mmCIF file of N, CA and C in Angstrom:
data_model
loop_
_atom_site.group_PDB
_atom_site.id
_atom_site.type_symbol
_atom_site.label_atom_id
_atom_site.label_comp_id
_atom_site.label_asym_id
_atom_site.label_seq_id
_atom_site.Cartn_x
_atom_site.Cartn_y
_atom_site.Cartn_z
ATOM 1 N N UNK A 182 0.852 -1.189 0.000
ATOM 2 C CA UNK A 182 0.000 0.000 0.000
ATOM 3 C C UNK A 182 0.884 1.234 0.000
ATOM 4 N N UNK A 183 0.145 2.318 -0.631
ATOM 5 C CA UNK A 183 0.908 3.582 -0.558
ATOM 6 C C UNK A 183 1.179 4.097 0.770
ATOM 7 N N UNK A 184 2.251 4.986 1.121
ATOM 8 C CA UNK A 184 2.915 5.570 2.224
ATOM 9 C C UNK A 184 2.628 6.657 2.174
ATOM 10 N N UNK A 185 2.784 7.424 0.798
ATOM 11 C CA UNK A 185 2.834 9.155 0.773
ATOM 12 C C UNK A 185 1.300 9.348 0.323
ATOM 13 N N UNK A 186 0.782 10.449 0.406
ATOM 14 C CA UNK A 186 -0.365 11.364 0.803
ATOM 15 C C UNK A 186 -0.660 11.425 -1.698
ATOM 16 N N UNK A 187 0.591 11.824 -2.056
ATOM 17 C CA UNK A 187 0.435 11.547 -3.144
ATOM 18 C C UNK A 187 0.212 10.327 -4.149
ATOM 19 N N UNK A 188 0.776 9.484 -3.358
ATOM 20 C CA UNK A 188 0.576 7.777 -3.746
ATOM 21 C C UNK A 188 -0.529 7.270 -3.768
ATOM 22 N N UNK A 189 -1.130 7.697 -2.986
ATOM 23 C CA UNK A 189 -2.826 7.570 -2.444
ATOM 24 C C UNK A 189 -3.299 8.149 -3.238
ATOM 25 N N UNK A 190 -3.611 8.992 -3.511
ATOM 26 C CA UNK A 190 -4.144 10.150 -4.671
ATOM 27 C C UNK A 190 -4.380 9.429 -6.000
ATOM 28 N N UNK A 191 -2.889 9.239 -6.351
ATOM 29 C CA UNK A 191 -2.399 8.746 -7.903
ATOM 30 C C UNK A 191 -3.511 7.249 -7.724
ATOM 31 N N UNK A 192 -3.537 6.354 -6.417
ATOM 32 C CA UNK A 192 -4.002 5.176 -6.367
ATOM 33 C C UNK A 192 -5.517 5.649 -6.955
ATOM 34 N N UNK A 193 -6.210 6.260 -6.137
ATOM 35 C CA UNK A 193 -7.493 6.588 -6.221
ATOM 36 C C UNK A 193 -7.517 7.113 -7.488
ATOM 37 N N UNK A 194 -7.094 7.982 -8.211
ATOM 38 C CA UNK A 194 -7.305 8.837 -9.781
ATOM 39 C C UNK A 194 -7.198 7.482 -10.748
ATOM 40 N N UNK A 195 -6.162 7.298 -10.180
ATOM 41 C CA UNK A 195 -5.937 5.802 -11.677
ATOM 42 C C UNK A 195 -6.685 4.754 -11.635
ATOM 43 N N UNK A 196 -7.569 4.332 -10.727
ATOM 44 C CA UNK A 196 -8.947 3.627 -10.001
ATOM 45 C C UNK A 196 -10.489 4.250 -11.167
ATOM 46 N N UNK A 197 -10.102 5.553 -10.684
ATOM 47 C CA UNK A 197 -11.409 6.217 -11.197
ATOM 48 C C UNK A 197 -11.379 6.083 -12.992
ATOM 49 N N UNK A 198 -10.072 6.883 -13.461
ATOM 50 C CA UNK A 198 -9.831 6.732 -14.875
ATOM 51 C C UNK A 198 -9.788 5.260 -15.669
ATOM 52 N N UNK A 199 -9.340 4.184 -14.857
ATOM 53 C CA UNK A 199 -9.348 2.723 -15.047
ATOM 54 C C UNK A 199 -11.344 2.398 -15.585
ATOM 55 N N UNK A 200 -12.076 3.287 -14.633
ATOM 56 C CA UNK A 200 -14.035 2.861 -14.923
ATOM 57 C C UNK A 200 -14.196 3.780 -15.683
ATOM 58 N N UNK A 201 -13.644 4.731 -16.102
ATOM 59 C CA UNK A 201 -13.862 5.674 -17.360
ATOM 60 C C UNK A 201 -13.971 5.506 -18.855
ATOM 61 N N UNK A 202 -11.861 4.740 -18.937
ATOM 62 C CA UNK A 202 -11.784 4.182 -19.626
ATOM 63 C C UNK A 202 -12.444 3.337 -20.585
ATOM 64 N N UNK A 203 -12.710 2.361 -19.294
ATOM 65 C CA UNK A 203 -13.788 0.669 -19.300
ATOM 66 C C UNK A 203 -14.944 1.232 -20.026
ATOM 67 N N UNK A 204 -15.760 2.158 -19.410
ATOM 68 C CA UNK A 204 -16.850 2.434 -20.119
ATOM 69 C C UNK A 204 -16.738 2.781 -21.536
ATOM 70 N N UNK A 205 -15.464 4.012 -22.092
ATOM 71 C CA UNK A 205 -15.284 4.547 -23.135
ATOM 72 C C UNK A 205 -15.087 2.902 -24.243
ATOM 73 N N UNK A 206 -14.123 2.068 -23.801
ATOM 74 C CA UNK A 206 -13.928 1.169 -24.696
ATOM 75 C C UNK A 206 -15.316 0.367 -25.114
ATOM 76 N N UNK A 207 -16.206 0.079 -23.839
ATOM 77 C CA UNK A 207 -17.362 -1.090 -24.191
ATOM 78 C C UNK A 207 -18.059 0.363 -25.351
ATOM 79 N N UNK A 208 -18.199 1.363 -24.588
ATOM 80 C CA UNK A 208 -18.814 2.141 -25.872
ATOM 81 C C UNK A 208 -18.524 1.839 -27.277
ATOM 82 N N UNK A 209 -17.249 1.860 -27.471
ATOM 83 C CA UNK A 209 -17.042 2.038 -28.811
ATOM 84 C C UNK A 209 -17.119 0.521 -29.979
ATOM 85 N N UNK A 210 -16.632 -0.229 -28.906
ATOM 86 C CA UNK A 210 -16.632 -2.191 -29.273
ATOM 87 C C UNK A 210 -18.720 -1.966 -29.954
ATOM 88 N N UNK A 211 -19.376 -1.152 -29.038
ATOM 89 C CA UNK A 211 -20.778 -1.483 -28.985
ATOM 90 C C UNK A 211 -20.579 -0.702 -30.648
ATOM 91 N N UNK A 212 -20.486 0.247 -30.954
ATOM 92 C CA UNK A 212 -20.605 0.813 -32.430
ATOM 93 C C UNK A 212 -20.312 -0.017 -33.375
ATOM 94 N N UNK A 213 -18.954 -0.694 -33.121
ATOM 95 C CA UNK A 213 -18.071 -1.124 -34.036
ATOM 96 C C UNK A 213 -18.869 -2.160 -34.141
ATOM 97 N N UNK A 214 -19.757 -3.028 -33.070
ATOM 98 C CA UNK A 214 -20.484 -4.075 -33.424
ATOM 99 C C UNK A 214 -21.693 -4.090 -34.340
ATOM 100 N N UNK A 215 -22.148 -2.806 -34.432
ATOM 101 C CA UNK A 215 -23.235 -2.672 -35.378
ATOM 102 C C UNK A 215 -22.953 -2.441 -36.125
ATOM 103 N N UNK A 216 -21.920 -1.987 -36.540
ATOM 104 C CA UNK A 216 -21.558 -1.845 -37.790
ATOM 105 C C UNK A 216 -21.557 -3.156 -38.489
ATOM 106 N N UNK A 217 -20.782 -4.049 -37.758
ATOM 107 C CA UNK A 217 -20.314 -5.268 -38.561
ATOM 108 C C UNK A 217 -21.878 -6.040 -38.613
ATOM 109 N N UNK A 218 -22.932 -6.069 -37.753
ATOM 110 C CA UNK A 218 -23.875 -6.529 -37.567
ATOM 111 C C UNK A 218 -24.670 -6.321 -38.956
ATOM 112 N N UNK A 219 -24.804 -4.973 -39.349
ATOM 113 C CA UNK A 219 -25.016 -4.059 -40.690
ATOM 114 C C UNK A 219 -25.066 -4.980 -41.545
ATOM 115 N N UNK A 220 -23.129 -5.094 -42.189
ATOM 116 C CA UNK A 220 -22.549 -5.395 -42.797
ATOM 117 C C UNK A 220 -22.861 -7.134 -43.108
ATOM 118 N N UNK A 221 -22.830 -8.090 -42.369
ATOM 119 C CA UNK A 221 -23.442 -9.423 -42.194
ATOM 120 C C UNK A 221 -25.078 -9.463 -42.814
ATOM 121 N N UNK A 222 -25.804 -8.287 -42.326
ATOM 122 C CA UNK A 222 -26.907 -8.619 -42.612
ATOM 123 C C UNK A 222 -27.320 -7.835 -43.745
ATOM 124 N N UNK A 223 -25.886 -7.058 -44.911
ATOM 125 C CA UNK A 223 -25.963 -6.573 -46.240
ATOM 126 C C UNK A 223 -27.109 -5.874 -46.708
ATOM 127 N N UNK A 224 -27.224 -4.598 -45.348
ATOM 128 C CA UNK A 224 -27.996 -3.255 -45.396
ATOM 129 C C UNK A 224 -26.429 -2.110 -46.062
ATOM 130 N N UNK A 225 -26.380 -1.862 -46.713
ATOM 131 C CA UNK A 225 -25.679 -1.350 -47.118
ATOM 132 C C UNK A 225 -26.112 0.359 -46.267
ATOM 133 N N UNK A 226 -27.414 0.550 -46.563
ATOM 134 C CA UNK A 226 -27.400 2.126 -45.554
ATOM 135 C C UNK A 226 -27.295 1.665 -44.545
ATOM 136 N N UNK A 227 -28.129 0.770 -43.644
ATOM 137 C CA UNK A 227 -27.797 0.832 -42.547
ATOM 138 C C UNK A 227 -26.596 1.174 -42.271
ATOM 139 N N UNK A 228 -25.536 0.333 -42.663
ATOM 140 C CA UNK A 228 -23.750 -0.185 -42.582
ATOM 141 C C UNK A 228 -23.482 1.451 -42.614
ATOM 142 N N UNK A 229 -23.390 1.574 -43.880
ATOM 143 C CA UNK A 229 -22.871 3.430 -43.956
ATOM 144 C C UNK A 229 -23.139 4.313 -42.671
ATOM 145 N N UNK A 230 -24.264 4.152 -42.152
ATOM 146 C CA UNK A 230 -24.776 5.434 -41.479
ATOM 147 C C UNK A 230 -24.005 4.988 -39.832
ATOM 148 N N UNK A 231 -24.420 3.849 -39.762
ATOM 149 C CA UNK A 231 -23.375 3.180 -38.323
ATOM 150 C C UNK A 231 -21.864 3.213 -38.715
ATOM 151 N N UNK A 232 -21.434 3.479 -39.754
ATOM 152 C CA UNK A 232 -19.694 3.254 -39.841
ATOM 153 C C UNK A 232 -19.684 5.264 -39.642
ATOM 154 N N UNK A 233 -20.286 5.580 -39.533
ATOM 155 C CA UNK A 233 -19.972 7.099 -40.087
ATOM 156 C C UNK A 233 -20.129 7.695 -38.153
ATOM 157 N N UNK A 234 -21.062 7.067 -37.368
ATOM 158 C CA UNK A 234 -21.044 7.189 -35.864
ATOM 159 C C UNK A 234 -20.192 6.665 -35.598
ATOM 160 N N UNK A 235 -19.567 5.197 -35.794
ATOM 161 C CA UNK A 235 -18.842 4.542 -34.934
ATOM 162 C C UNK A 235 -17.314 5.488 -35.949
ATOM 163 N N UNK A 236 -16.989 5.586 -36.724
ATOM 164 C CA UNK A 236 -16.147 6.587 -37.336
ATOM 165 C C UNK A 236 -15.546 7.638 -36.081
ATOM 166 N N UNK A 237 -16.691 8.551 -36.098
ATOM 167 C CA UNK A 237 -16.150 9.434 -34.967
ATOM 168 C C UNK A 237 -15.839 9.153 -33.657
ATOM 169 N N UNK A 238 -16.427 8.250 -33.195
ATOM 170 C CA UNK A 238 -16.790 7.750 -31.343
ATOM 171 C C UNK A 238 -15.084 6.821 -31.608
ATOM 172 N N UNK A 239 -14.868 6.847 -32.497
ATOM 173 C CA UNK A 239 -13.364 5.966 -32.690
ATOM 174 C C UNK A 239 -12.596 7.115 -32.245
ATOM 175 N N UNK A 240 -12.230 7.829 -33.354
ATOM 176 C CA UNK A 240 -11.781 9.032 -33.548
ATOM 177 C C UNK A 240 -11.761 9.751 -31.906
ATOM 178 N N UNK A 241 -13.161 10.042 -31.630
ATOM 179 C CA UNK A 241 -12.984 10.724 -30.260
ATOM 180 C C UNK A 241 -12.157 9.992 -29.198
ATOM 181 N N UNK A 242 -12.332 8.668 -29.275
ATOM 182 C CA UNK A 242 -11.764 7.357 -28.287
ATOM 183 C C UNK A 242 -10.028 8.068 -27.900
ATOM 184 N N UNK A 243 -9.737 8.291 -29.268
ATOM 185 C CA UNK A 243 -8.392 8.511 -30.009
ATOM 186 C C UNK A 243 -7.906 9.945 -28.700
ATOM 187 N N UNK A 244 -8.554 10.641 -29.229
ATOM 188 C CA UNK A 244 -8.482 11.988 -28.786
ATOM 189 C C UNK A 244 -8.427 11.715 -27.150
ATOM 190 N N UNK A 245 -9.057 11.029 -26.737
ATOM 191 C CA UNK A 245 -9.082 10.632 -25.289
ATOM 192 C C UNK A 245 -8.624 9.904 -24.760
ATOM 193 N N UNK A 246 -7.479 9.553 -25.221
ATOM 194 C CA UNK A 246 -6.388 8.033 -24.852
ATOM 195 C C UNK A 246 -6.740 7.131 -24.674
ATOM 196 N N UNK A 247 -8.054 6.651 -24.699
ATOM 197 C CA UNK A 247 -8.303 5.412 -25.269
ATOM 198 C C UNK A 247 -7.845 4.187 -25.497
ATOM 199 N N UNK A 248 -7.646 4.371 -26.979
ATOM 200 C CA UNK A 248 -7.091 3.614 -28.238
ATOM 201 C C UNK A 248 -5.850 4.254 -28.569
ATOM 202 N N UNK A 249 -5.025 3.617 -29.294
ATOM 203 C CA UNK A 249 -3.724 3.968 -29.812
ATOM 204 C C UNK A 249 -4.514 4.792 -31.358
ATOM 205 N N UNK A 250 -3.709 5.677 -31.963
ATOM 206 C CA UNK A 250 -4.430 5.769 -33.328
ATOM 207 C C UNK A 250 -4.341 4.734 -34.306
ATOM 208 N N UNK A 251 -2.545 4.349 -33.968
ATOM 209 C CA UNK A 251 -2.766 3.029 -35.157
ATOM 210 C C UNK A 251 -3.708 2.274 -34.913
ATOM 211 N N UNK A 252 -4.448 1.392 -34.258
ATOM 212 C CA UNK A 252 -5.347 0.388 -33.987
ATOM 213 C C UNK A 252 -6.309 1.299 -34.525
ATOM 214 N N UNK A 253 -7.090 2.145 -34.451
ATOM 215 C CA UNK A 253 -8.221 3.034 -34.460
ATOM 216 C C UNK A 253 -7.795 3.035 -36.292
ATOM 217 N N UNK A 254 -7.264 3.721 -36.823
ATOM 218 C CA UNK A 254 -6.641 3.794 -37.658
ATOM 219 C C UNK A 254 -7.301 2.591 -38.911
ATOM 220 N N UNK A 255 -6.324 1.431 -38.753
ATOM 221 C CA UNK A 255 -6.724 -0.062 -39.154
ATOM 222 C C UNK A 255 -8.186 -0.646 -39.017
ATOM 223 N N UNK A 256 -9.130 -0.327 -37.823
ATOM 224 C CA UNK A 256 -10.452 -0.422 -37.776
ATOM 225 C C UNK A 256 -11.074 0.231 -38.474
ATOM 226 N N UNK A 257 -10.818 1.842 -38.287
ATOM 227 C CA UNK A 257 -11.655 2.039 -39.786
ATOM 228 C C UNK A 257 -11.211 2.233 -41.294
ATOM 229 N N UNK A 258 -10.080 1.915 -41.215
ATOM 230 C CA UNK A 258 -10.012 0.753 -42.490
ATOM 231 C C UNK A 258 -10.377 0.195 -43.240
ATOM 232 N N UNK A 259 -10.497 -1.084 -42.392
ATOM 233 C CA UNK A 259 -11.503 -2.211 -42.351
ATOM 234 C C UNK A 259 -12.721 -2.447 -42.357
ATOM 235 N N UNK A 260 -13.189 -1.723 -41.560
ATOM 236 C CA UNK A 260 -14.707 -1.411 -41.664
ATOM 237 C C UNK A 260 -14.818 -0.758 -42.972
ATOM 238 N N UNK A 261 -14.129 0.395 -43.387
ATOM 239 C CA UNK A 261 -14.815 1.335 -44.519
ATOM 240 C C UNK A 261 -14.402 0.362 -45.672
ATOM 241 N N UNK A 262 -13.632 -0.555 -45.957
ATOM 242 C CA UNK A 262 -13.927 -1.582 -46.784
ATOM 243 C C UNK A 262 -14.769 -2.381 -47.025
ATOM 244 N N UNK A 263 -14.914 -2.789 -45.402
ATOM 245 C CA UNK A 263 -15.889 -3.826 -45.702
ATOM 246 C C UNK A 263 -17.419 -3.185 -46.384
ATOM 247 N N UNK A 264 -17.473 -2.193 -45.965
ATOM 248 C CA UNK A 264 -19.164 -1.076 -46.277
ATOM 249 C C UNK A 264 -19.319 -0.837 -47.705
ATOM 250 N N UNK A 265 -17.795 -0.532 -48.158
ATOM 251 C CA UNK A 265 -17.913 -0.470 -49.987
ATOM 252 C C UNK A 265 -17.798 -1.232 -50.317
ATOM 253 N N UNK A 266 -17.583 -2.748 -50.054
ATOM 254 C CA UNK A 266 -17.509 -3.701 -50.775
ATOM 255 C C UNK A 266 -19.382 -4.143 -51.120
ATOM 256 N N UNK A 267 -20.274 -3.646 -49.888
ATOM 257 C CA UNK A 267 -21.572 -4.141 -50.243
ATOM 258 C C UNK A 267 -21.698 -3.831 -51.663
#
């Protein structure tokens, strides 16, 4: 256990940001899943209009340390392939 008054602090902040995080990631896994959900079930608008939300909520992920960009990056990628390929 921590000793110093700041150790404690850092314990508790990196606790809190750790359920922040957690939430930000299931958020974005949840987009990225409809998208692909879309895509399987070859709604081509649907697909578009969910790659274009989950697009940004990536993007923002990014902006918020999150995700690395490369990974973010490669997902929508992938996704925006898979959407023009319908």
């Amino acid at each position: 256990m921590a000793n110093h008054k700041s150790a404690k602090t850092r314990i508790n902040r990196n606790n809190k940001r750790s359920l922040i995080n957690g939430a930000r990631k299931s958020r974005v896994r949840t987009f990225v899943k409809k998208v692909e959900a879309a895509i399987v079930a070859g709604d081509k608008e649907v697909a578009a209009a969910a790659f274009k939300i989950a697009e940004s909520e990536l993007m923002r992920s990014v902006r918020k340390g999150v995700f690395p960009m490369n990974k973010v990056a490669r997902t929508v990628s992938n996704l925006s392939k898979k959407v023009k390929a319908l």
